Tab-separated table of C-alpha atoms in Angstrom:
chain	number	residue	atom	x	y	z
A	225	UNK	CA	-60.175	138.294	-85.358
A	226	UNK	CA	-61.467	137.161	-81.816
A	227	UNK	CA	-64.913	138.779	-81.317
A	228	UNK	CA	-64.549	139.711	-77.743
A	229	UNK	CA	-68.235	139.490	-76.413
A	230	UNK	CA	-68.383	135.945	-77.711
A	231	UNK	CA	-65.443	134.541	-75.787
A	232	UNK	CA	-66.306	136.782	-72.878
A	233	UNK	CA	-69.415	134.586	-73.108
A	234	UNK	CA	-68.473	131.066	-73.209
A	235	UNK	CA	-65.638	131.468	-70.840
A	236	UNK	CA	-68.506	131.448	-68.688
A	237	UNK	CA	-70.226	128.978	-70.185
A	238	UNK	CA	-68.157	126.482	-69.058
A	239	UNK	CA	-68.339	125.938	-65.469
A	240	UNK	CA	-70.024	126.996	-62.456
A	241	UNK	CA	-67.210	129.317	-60.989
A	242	UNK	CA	-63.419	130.524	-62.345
A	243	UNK	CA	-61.540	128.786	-60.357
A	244	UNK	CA	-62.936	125.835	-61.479
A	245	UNK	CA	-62.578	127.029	-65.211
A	246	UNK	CA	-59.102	127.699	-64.695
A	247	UNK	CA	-58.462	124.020	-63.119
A	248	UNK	CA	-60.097	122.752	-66.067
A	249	UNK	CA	-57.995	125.067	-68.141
A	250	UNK	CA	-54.636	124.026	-66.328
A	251	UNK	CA	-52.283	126.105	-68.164
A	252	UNK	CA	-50.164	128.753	-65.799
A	253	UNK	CA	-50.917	132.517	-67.415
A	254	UNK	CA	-54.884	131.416	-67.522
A	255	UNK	CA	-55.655	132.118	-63.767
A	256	UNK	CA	-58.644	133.083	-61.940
A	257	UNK	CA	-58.094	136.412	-61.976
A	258	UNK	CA	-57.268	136.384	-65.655
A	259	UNK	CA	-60.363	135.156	-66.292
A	260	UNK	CA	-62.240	137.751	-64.268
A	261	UNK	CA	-60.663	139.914	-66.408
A	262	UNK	CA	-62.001	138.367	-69.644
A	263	UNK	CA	-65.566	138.294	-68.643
A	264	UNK	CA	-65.132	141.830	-67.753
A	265	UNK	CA	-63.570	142.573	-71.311
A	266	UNK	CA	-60.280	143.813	-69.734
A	267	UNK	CA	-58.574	141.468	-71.043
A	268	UNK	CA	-58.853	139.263	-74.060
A	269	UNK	CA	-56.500	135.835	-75.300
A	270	UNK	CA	-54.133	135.329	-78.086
A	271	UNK	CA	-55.848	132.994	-81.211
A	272	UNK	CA	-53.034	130.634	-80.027
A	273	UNK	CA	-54.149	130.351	-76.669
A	274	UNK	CA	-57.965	130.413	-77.533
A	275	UNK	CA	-57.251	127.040	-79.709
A	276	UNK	CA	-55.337	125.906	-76.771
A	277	UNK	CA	-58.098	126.163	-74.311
A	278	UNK	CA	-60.515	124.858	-76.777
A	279	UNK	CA	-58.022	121.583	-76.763
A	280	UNK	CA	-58.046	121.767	-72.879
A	281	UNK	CA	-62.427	122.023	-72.744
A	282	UNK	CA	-62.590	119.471	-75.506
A	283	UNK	CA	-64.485	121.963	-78.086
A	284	UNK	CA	-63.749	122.381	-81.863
A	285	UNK	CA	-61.474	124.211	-82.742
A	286	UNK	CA	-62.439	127.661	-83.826
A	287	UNK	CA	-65.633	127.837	-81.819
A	288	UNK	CA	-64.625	129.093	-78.222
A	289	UNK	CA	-64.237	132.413	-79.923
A	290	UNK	CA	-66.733	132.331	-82.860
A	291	UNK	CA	-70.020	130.974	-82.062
A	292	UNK	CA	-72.355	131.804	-78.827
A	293	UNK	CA	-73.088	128.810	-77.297
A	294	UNK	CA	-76.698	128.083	-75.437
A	295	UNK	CA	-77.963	124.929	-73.818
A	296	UNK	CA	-78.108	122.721	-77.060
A	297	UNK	CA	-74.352	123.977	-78.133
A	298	UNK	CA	-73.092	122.381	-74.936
A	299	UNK	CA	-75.285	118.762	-75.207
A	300	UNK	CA	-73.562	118.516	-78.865
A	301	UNK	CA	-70.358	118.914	-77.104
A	302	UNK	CA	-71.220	116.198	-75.718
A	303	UNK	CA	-71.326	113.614	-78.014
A	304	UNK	CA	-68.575	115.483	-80.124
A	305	UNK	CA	-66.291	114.499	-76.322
A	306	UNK	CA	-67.329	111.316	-77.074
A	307	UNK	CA	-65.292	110.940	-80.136
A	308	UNK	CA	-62.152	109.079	-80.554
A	309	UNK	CA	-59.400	111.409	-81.242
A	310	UNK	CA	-58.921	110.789	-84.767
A	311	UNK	CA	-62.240	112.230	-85.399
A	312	UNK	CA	-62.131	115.025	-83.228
A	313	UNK	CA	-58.977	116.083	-84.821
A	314	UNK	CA	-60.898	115.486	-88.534
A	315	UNK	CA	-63.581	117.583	-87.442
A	316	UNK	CA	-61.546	120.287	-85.956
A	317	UNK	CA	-59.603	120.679	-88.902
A	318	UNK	CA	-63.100	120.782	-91.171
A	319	UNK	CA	-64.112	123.605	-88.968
A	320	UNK	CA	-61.045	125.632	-88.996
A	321	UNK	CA	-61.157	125.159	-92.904
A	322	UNK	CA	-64.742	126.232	-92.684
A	323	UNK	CA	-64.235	129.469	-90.657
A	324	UNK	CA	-61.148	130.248	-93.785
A	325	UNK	CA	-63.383	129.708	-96.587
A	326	UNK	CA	-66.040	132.310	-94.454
A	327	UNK	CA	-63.160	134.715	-93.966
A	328	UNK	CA	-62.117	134.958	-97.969
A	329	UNK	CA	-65.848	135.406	-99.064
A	330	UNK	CA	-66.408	138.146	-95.974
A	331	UNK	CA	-62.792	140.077	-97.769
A	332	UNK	CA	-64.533	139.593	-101.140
């Protein structure tokens, strides 16, 4: 499940205005306005297209939506940018299994 607050969040997080965020973004349905409407909690995104804007900022996957980021959360992502792709892709499937195992236990 997305938690809501989080994402409204770190959409923020990630650059000094929307439009910018959106450039960044680049995909058509993810506009401006849509993303006014996130921050405001009117409107929310699909898991797929959370993991594809997570692709598109260069964060792990399963943490746009997960995990608050502060100040320190975005100097990791940092170095984790810095990663060939082979390891980004290695870590992003360590998290995802991660955040699976965490979902089991949490139903148990």
């Amino acid at each position: 499940m997305i938690k809501k607050t989080t994402l409204q969040k770190n959409i923020s997080f990630f650059s000094t205005t929307q439009v910018a965020l959106a450039n960044k973004i680049n995909m058509p349905e993810i506009t401006q306005q849509y993303i006014s409407a996130i921050t405001r909690g009117k409107k929310s995104l699909s898991i797929k297209q959370v993991r594809e804007v997570e692709k598109k900022l260069s964060i792990p996957a399963g943490w746009l939506d997960r995990y608050d980021f502060d100040s320190k959360t975005y100097l990791k992502l940092f170095k984790y940018r810095k990663l060939d792709t082979e390891a980004q892709l290695l870590f992003d499937d360590l998290s995802l299994h991660m955040i699976n195992l965490e979902k089991q236990s949490e139903k148990n």
